[in-house]
Coordinates of C-alpha atoms and ligand atoms in Angstrom, one line a residue:
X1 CA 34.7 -10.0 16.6
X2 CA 32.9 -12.1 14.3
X3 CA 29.8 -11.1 15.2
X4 CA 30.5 -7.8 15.4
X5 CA 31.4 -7.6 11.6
X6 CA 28.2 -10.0 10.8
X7 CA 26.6 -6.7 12.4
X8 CA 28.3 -4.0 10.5
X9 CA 27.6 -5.8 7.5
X10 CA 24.0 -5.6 8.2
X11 CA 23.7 -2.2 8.8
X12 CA 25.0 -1.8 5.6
X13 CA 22.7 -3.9 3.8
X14 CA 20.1 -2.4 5.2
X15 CA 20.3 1.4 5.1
X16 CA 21.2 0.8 1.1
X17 CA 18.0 -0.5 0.6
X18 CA 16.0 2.0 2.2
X19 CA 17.0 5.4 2.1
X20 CA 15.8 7.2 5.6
X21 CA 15.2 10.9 3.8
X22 CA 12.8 9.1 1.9
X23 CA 11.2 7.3 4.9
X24 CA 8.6 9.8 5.4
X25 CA 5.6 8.6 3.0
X26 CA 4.9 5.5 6.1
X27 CA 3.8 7.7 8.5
X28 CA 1.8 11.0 8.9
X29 CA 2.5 13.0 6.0
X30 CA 3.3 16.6 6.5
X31 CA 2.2 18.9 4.0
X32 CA 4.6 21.1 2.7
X33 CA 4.8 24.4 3.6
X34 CA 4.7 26.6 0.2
X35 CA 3.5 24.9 -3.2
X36 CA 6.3 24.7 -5.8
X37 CA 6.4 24.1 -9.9
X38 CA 5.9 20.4 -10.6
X39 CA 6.5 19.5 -13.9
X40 CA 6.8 15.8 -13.8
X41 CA 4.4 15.1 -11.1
X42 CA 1.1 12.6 -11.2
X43 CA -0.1 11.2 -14.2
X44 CA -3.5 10.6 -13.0
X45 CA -6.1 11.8 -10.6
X46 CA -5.7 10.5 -7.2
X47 CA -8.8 8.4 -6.9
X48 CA -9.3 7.2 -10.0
X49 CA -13.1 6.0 -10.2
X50 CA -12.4 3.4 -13.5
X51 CA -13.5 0.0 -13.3
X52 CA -10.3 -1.4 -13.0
X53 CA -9.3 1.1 -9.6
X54 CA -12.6 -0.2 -8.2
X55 CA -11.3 -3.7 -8.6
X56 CA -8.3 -3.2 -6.9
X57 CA -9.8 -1.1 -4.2
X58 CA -12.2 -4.5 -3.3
X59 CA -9.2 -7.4 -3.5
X60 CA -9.1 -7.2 0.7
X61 CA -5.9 -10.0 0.0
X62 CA -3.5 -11.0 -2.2
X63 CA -0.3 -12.8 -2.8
X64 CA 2.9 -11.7 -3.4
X65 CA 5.3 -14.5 -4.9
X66 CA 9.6 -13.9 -4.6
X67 CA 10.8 -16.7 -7.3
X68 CA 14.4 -16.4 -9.0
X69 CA 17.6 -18.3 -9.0
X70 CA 18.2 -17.1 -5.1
X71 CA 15.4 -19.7 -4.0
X72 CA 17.8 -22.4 -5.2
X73 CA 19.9 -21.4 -2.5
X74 CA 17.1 -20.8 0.4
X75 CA 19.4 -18.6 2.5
X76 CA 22.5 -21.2 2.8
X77 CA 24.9 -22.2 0.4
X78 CA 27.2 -26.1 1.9
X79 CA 24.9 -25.4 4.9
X80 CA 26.0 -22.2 6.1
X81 CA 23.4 -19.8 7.3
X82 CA 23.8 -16.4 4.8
X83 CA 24.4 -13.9 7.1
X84 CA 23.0 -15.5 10.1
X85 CA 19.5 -15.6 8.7
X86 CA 18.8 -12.1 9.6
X87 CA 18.7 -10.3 5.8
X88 CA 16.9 -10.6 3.3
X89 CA 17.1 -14.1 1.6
X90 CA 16.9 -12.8 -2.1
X91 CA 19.5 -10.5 -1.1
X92 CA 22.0 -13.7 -0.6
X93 CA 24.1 -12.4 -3.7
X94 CA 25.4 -9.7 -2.0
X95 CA 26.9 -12.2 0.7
X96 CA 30.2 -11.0 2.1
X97 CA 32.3 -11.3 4.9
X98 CA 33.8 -14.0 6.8
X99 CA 31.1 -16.6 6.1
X100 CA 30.7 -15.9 2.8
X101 CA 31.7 -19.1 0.2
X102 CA 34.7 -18.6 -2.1
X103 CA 33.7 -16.6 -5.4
X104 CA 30.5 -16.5 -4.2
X105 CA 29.5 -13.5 -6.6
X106 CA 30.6 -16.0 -9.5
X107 CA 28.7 -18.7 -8.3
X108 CA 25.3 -16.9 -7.8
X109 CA 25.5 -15.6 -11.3
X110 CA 26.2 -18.9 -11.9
X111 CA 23.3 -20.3 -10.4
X112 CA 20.6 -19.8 -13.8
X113 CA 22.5 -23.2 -15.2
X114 CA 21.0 -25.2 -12.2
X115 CA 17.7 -23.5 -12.6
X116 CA 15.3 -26.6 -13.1
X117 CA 12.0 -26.3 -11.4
X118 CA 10.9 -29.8 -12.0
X119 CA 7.8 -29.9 -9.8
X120 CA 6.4 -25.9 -10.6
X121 CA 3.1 -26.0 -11.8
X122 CA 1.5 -22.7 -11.8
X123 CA -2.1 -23.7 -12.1
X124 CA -1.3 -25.7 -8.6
X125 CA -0.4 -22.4 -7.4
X126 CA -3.2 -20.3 -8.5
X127 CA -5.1 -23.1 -7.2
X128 CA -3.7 -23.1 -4.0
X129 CA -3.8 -18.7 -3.7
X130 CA -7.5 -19.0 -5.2
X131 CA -8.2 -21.5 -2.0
X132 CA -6.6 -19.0 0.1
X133 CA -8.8 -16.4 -0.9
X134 CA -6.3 -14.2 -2.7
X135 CA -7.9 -11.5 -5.4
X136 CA -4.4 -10.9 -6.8
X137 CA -1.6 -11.6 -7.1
X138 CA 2.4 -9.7 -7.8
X139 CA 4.8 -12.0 -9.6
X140 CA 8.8 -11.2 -9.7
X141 CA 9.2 -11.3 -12.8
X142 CA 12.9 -9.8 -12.5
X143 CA 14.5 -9.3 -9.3
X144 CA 17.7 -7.0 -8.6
X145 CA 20.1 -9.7 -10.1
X146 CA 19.0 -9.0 -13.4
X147 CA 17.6 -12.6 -13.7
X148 CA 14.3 -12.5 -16.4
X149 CA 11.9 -15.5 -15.6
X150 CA 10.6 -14.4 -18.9
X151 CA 12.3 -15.0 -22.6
X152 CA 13.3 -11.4 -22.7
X153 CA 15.1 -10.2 -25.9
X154 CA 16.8 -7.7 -24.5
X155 CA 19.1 -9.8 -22.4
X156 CA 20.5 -12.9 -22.4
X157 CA 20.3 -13.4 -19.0
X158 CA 16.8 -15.1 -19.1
X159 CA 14.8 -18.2 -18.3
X160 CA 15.2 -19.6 -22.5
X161 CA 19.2 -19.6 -21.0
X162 CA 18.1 -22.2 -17.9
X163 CA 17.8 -26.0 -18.0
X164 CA 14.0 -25.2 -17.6
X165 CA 13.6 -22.7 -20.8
X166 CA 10.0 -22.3 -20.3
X167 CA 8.8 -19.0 -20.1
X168 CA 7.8 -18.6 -16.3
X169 CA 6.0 -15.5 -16.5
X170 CA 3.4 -16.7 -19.3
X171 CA 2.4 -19.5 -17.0
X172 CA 1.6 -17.5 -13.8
X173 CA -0.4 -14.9 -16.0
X174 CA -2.1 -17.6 -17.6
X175 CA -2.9 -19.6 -15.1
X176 CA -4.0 -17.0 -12.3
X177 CA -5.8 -14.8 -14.8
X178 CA -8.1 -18.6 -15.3
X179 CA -8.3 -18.6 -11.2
X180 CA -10.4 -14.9 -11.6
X181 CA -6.9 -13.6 -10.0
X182 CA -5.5 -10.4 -11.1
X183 CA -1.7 -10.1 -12.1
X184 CA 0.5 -7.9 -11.5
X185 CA 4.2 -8.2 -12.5
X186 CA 6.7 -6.9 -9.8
X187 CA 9.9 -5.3 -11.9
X188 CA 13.0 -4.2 -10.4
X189 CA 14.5 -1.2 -12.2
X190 CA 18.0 -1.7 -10.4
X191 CA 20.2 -4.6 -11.7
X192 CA 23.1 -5.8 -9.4
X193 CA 25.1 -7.3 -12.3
X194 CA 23.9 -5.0 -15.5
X195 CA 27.2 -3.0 -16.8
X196 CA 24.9 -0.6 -18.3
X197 CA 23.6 0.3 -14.8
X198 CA 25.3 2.3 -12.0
X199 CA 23.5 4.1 -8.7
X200 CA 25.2 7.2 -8.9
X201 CA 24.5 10.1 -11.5
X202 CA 25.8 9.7 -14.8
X203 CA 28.3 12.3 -15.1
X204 CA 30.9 11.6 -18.1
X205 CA 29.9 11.0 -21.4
X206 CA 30.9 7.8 -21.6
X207 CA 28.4 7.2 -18.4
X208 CA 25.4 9.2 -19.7
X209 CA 25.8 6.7 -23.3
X210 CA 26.0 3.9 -20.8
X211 CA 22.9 5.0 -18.6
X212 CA 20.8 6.1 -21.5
X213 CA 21.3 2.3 -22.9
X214 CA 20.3 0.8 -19.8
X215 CA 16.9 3.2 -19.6
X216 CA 16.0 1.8 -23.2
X217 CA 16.8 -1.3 -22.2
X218 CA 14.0 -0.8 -19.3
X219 CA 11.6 0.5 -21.4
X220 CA 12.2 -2.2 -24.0
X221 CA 11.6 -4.8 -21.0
X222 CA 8.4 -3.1 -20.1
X223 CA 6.9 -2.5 -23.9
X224 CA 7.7 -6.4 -24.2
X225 CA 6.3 -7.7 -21.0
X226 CA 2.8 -5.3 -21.9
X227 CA 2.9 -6.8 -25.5
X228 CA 3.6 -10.6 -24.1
X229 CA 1.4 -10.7 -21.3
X230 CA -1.5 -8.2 -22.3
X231 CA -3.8 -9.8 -19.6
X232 CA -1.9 -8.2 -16.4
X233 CA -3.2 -5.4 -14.1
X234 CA -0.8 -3.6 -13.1
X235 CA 3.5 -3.3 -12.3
X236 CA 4.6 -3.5 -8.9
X237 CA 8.0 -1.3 -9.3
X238 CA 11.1 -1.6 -6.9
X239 CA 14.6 -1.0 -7.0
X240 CA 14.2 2.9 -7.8
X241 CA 16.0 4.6 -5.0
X242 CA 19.3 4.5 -6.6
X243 CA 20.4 8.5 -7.9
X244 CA 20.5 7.5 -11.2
X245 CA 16.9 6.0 -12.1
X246 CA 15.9 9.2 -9.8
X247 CA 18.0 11.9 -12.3
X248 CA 16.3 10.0 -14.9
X249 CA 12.8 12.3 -14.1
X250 CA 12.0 13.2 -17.4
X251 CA 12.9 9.8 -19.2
X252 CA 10.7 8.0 -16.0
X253 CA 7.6 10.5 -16.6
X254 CA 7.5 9.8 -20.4
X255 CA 7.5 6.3 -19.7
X256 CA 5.2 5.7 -17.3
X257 CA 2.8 7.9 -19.7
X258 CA 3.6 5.4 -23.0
X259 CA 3.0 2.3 -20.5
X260 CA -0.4 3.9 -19.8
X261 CA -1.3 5.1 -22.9
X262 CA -0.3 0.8 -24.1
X263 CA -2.1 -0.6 -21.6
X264 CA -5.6 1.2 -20.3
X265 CA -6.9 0.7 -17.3
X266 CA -3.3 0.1 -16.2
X267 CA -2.5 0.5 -12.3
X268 CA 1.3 1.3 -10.7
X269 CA 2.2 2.4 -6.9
X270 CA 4.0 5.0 -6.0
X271 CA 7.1 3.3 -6.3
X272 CA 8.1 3.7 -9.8
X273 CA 9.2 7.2 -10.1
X274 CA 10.2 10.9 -8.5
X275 CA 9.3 14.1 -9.5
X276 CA 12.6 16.8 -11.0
X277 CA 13.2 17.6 -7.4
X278 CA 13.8 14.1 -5.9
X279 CA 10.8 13.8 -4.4
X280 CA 9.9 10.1 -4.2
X281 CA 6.4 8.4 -3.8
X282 CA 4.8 11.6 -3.5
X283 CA 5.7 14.7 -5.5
X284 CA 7.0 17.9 -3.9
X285 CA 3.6 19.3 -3.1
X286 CA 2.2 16.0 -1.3
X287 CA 0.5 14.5 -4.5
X288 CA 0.5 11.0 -4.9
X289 CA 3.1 9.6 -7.7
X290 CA 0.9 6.7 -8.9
X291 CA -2.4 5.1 -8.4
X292 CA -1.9 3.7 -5.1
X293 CA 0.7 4.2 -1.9
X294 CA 3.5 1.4 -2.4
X295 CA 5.6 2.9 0.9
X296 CA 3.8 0.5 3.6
X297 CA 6.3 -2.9 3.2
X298 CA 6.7 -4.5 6.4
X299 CA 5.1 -2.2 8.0
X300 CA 1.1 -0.8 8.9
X301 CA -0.1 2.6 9.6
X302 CA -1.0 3.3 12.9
X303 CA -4.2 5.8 12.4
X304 CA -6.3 6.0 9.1
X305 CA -5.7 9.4 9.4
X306 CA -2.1 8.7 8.0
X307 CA -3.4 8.0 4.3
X308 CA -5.1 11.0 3.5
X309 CA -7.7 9.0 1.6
X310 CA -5.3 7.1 -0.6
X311 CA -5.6 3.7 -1.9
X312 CA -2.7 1.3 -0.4
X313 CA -1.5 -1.5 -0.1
X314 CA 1.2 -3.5 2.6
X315 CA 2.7 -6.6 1.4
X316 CA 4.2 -9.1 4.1
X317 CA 6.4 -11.5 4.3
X318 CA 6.1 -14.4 7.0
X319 CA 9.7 -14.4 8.2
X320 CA 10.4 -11.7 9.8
X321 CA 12.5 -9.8 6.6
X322 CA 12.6 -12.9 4.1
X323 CA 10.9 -12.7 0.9
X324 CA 12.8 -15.7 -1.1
X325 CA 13.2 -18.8 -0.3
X326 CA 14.4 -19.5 3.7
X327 CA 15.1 -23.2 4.1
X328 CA 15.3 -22.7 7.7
X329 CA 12.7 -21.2 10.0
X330 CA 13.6 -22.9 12.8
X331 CA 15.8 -19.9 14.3
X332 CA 13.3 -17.4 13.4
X333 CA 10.1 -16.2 14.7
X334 CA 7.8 -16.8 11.8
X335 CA 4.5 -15.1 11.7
X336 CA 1.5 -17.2 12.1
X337 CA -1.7 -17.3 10.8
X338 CA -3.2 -15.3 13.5
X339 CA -0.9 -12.8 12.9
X340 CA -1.5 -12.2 9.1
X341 CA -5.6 -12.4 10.1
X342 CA -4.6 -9.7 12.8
X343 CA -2.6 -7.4 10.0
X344 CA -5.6 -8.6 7.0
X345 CA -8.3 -7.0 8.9
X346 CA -6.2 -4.1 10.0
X347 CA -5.4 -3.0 6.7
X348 CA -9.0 -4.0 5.3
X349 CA -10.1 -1.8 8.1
X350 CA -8.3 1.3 6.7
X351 CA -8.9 0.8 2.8
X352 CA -5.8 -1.3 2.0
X353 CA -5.4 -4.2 0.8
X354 CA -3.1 -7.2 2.4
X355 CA -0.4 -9.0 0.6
X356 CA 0.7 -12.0 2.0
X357 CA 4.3 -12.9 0.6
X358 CA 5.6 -16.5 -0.6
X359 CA 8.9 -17.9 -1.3
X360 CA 9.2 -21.4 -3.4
X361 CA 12.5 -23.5 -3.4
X362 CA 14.0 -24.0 -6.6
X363 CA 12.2 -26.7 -7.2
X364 CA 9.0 -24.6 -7.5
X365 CA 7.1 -26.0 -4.4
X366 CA 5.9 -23.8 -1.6
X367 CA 7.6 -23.9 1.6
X368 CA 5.3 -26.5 4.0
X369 CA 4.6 -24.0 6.6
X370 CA 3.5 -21.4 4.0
X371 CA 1.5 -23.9 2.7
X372 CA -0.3 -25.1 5.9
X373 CA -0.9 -20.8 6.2
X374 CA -2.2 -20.4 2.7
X375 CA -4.7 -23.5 4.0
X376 CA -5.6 -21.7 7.5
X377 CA -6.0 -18.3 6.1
X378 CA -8.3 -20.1 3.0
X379 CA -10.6 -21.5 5.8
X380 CA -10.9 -18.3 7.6
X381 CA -11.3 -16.1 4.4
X382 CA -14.4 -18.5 3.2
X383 CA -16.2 -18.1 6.3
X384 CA -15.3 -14.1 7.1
X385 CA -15.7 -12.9 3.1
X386 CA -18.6 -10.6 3.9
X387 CA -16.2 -8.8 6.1
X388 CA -13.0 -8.8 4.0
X389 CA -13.8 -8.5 0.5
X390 CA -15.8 -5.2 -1.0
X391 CA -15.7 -3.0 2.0
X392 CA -14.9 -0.2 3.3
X393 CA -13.6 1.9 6.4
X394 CA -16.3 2.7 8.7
X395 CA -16.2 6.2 10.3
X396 CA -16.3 5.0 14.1
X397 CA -13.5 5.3 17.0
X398 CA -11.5 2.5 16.7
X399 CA -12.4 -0.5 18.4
X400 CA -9.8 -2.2 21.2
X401 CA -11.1 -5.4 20.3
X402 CA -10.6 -5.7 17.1
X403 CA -11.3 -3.6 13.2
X404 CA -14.4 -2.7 11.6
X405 CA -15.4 -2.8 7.7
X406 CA -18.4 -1.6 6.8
X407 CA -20.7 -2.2 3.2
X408 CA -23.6 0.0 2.7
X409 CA -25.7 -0.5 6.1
X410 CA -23.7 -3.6 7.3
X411 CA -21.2 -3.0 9.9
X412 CA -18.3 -5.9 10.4
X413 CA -16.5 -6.1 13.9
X414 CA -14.3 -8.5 13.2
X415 CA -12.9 -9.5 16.9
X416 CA -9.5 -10.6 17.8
X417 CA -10.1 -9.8 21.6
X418 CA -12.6 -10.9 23.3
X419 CA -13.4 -9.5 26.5
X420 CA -13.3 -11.6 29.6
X421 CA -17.1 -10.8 30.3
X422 CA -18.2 -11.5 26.5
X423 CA -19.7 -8.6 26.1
X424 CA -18.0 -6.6 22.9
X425 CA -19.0 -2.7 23.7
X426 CA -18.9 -0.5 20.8
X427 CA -18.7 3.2 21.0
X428 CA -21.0 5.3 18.9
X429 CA -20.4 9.3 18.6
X430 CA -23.5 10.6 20.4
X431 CA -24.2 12.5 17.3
X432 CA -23.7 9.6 14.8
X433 CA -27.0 9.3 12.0
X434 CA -26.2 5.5 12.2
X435 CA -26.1 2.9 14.9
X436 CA -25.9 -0.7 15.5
X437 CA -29.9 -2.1 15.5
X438 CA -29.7 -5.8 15.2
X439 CA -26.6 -7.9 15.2
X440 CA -25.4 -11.5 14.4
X441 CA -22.9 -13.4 14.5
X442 CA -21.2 -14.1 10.9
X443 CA -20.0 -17.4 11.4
X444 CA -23.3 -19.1 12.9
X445 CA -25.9 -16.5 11.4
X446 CA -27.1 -16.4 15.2
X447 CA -28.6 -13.3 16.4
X448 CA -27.0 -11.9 19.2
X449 CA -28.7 -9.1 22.0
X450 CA -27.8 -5.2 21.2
X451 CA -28.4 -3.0 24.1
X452 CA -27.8 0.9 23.8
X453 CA -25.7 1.2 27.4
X454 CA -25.1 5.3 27.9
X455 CA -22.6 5.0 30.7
X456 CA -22.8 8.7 31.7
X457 CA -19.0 9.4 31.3
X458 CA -18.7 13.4 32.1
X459 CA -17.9 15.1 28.6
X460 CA -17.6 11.7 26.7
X461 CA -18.9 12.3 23.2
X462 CA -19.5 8.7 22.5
X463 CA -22.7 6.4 23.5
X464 CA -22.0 2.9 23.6
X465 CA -23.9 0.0 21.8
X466 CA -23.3 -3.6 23.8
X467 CA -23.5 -6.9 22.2
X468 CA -23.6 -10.3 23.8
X469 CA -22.2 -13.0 22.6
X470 CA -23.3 -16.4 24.2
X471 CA -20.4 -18.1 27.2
X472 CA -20.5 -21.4 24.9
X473 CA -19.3 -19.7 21.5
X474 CA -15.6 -20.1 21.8
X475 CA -14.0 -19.8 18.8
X476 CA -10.2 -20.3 18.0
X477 CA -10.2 -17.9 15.6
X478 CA -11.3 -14.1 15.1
X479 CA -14.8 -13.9 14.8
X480 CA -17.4 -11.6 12.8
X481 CA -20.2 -9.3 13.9
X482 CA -22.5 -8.4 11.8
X483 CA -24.4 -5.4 12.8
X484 CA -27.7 -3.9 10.8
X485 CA -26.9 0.0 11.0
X486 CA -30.5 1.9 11.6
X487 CA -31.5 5.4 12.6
X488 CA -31.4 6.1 16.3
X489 CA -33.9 5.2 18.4
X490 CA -34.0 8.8 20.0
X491 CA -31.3 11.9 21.3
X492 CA -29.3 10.3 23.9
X493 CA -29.8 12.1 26.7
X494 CA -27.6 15.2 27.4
X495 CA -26.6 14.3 31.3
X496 CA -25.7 17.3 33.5
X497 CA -21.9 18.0 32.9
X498 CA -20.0 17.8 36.2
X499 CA -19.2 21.1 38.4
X500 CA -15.2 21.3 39.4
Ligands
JFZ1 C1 12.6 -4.4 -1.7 C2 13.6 -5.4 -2.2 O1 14.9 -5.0 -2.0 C3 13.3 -6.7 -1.4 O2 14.2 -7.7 -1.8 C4 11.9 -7.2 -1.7 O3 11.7 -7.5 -3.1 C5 10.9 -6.1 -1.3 C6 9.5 -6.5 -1.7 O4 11.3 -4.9 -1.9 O5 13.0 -4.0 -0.4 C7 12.6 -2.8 0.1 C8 12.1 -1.8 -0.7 C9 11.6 -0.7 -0.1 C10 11.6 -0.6 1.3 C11 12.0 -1.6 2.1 C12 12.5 -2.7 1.5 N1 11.0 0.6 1.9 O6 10.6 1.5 1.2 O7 10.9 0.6 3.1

């Protein structure tokens, strides 16, 4: 019975947080059918060419950081699992249920007087992300409990109101920005515990007066944190699903316009607003709401195909749906670093960049297991950069062994499995202007045999290019091929098709 309820709950939690109609921007987008009037739709051209586009279009990884007064709890409050570990841990305010403490609401609004970081030290960790190999990084600087880690003056509900009093944000824009790191400030619109917000449409007066403070109050946020911190990126919007912020089209539109106009060169997903018929991420026509795709959380696309040439990015969390602070992972499978190499390269592969997520304690240090990662990765990025960091997709049939990047005439295999023979086969379209000439491998700068093998498949359109890689190089890691891409040698020969 317990458990059953436990389950219920769940399903709740999670189908409030992500609406299915709107589910459709993760995989192959369908075009609609007849083009309607969009008068709130993009902002911008969808591939913008501006210096500061092309910077985000070569980060290859970044880090994605979930601090707020939830990491003080990690997931348990008296040492009772929140909701059996399964949700969200920065969702541990909404709690409920059988296990959940006494007033818990009142205590996790509560929780800002214990806030008291004594060991953070944000130049450790821009130190630590800059090891890692991270090119940027996405800060919550408010998540949906309304708490500001920054001395806003539009609420008192702010860091200058803690134990600690420092402002939070100013230190992780400073000290990143000195690491070379760009900043970007994630901001969520919806506040759980805001009296001026509600999810539903305003429909009384009284409601509209109430909404239309809580929209200036937004913008006030947003004008402040682009006046206090005037060396950041970009916003990384969430929390914008609810009715209300999506009636708000005209209000949302005009904003995102002043931010812009603030702050040049300034880059936002798709998340941050709809067009006046509710269409979400993209507008009713299929046009990108944004700079970049924001819809792949959790998640990767399957085909490049999918993105229709947009820019992307998929941030990831290492639990399997934990962003803050999880004391525990010992009932959890936790991803490793493999994995995040695996899903790096898989995005890098398709023109999106990788966001690896991190969740301090309340104390402000990393947990040890996502510091041990952030070490592994950091190793592995230092050696692989030429693969990860600048490139782009390479027009080739997707390899089983692993994901190409390509940068100018180098092509990057960068191999996660290696066959049992050694030999990594690579098939070329019989009609491609390119092929693999010479080929090395990344990590030793050894060069390694290429031998054009036409296996005379009936109707195949692909040629195949096979490189050898010697018995005694067994790496414990994914490995990089470096191929020179030249002319070919000659026609491949046109074999007789079979008779049936
Ligand atoms: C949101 C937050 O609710 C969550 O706590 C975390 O901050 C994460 C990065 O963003 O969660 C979402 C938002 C959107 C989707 C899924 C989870 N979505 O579009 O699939």
């Amino acid at each position: 019975m317990k458990n059953k309820l436990k389950y219920i709950w769940l399903a709740i939690a999670t189908t409030a947080a992500v609406n299915q109609a709107d589910a459709q921007w993760t995989g192959p987008k369908k075009q609609p059918a007849k083009e309607v009037e969009v008068k709130y739709g993009s902002l911008t051209p969808p591939h913008r060419t501006d210096a500061d586009m092309q910077a985000f279009r070569s980060y290859g990884l970044g880090q994605f950081i979930h601090w707020g007064i939830y990491s003080i709890a990690g997931n348990e409050w008296n040492g009772v699992s929140a909701r059996g570990g399964a949700a969200a841990s920065e969702w541990i305010r909404s709690w409920g249920g059988p296990t959940a403490p006494k007033d818990w609401t009142k205590t996790y609004d509560n929780l800002y007087k214990q806030f008291n970081p004594k060991n953070f030290n944000a130049k450790r960790w821009a130190r630590q992300a800059k090891e890692m190999g991270a090119r940027y990084v996405i800060f919550t600087t408010k998540h949906h409990d309304g708490f500001a880690l920054w001395p806003t003056k539009y609420s008192e509900y702010n860091i200058a109101a803690s134990p600690y009093k420092k402002d939070i944000v100013k230190q992780i824009v400073d000290a990143y920005t000195a690491e070379g790191i760009d900043v970007y400030l994630y901001f969520s619109i919806l506040e759980w515990n805001n009296p001026n917000y509600m999810s539903r449409v305003p429909k009384t007066d009284e409601e509209k007066a109430k909404f239309d403070k809580f929209l200036q109050y937004t913008r006030n946020q947003l004008l402040e944190q682009l006046h206090n911190y005037p060396k950041i990126k970009g916003f990384w919007f969430d929390g914008t699903w609810d009715a209300s912020w999506k009636s708000a089209y005209e209000f949302t539109y005009n904003l995102e316009k002043e931010l812009r106009e603030k702050h040049p060169g300034l880059i936002i997903g798709s998340r941050f607003r709809n067009d006046e018929h509710g269409s979400r991420h993209f507008d009713s026509n299929g046009n990108i709401l944004g700079d970049y795709e924001q819809g792949w959380e959790r998640k990767l696309p399957a085909e490049f195909e999918w993105l229709n040439g947009n820019d992307w990015d998929a941030v990831m969390t290492i639990p399997p749906n934990g962003w803050g602070y999880m004391k525990d992972w010992s009932a959890i499978y936790t991803k490793t670093t493999d994995d995040l190499l695996d899903m790096l390269m898989h995005s890098v592969s398709m023109n999106g960049n990788f966001v690896i997520n991190f969740g301090p304690d309340g104390n402000g240090n990393m947990h040890p297991e996502e510091d041990k990662i952030a070490k592994e990765i950091g190793e592995w990025t230092k050696q692989n950069a030429e693969a990860l960091y600048g490139v782009r997709h390479a027009v080739l049939p997707p390899s089983k062994l692993g994901y190409f990047t390509q940068k100018d005439d180098n092509l990057y295999l960068t191999v996660f499995n290696r066959p049992v023979n050694s030999i990594i086969r690579i098939a070329v379209p019989k009609n491609a202007s390119q092929v693999p000439g010479t080929a090395t491998l990344l990590i030793t700068g050894k060069s390694l045999e290429v031998k054009q093998s036409d296996i005379g498949l009936d109707l195949d359109k692909n040629t195949y290019y096979d490189v050898t890689l010697p018995k005694d190089f067994q790496p414990e890691k994914a490995f990089v091929i470096k191929m020179k891409l030249v002319a070919p040698k000659g026609k491949v020969a046109k074999l007789m098709d079979a008779k049936m």
